[in-house]
């Protein structure tokens, strides 16, 4: 039997990359998925591919009201909410703290933290009441940068550490009603966007160089794709993990065993 049969899922950033791969797998496993994303084109594509198995909501994760609308629409369409996946995020392109201007530094902090941290907080707050009714769960997409330096620049690394802190606090506060966990992908071949204020300080990298760099950084020597991570999300979303909360599943090619 499909692992998410009859489940209603709300996911942010499902129009591209890791969020899109998770959306596709969850639909294949029987879920109805409501996606909030700011990319109208990406949402249109998703709608064409999955029809009435997906509900596409155009919006911005920094706006609390957009999450409220998405949760309301999910419940109207599916009658309930079982899972919230906080995933939409942006990157700092490894921009160096020591090299950027103070203005760009401050703008980068505000923009990146508002999307990556407040965006997760907003979604969690908007979905908690409905998840409580179903004994549901939340899954945060974090990153190897939530544990180690040099998975991004200083802003991204700090935001990913903050997401893990938020996940742990919510797991503590929302037990026993709602489980809260995270998946930490390592460097993955996606279109993850560098925020505007840091673009002048970032050197663009072609896909081949990016793949080689990702491969060389993890012990399993994998140039990871979005699909490599979906199994971890599936486990955490399903009833197979009913005893797991406050945990991070690392899906990163073994960053913890790189050695000295
Ligand atoms: P992506 O750019 O392919 O997908 C991100 C999606 O989020 C896009 O569809 C984008 O439109 C949407 N989005 C961005 N800002 C938004 C906003 N303010 N409101 C609504 N939607 C917004 O990137 P991805 O690599 O799939 O990133 C997804 C998550 O995975 C992020 O949290 C990222 O930090 C994390 N992650 C990525 C990598 C990697 O190497 N790509 C590694 C570890 C973790």
PDB file of N, CA and C in Angstrom, residues 8 86 130 143 175 206 214 218:
ATOM      1  N   UNK A   8      -2.924  14.554   3.801  1.00  0.00           N
ATOM      2  CA  UNK A   8      -2.942  15.908   3.236  1.00  0.00           C
ATOM      3  C   UNK A   8      -1.675  16.629   3.692  1.00  0.00           C
ATOM      4  N   UNK A  86       8.355  22.573   5.593  1.00  0.00           N
ATOM      5  CA  UNK A  86       8.941  23.908   5.403  1.00  0.00           C
ATOM      6  C   UNK A  86      10.212  23.730   4.580  1.00  0.00           C
ATOM      7  N   UNK A 130      -4.190  22.855  12.846  1.00  0.00           N
ATOM      8  CA  UNK A 130      -4.756  21.755  12.042  1.00  0.00           C
ATOM      9  C   UNK A 130      -3.968  20.466  12.253  1.00  0.00           C
ATOM     10  N   UNK A 143      20.040  21.629   6.293  1.00  0.00           N
ATOM     11  CA  UNK A 143      21.196  21.500   5.389  1.00  0.00           C
ATOM     12  C   UNK A 143      22.386  21.013   6.197  1.00  0.00           C
ATOM     13  N   UNK A 175       5.061  18.480  21.376  1.00  0.00           N
ATOM     14  CA  UNK A 175       4.812  17.103  21.839  1.00  0.00           C
ATOM     15  C   UNK A 175       3.766  17.155  22.939  1.00  0.00           C
ATOM     16  N   UNK A 206      29.516  26.961 -13.396  1.00  0.00           N
ATOM     17  CA  UNK A 206      28.765  26.152 -14.368  1.00  0.00           C
ATOM     18  C   UNK A 206      28.400  24.799 -13.738  1.00  0.00           C
ATOM     19  N   UNK A 214      30.623  19.293  -5.539  1.00  0.00           N
ATOM     20  CA  UNK A 214      29.754  18.577  -4.585  1.00  0.00           C
ATOM     21  C   UNK A 214      30.312  17.174  -4.334  1.00  0.00           C
ATOM     22  N   UNK A 218      31.980  15.149  -0.319  1.00  0.00           N
ATOM     23  CA  UNK A 218      31.364  14.153   0.580  1.00  0.00           C
ATOM     24  C   UNK A 218      32.011  12.777   0.392  1.00  0.00           C
TER      25      UNK A 218
END
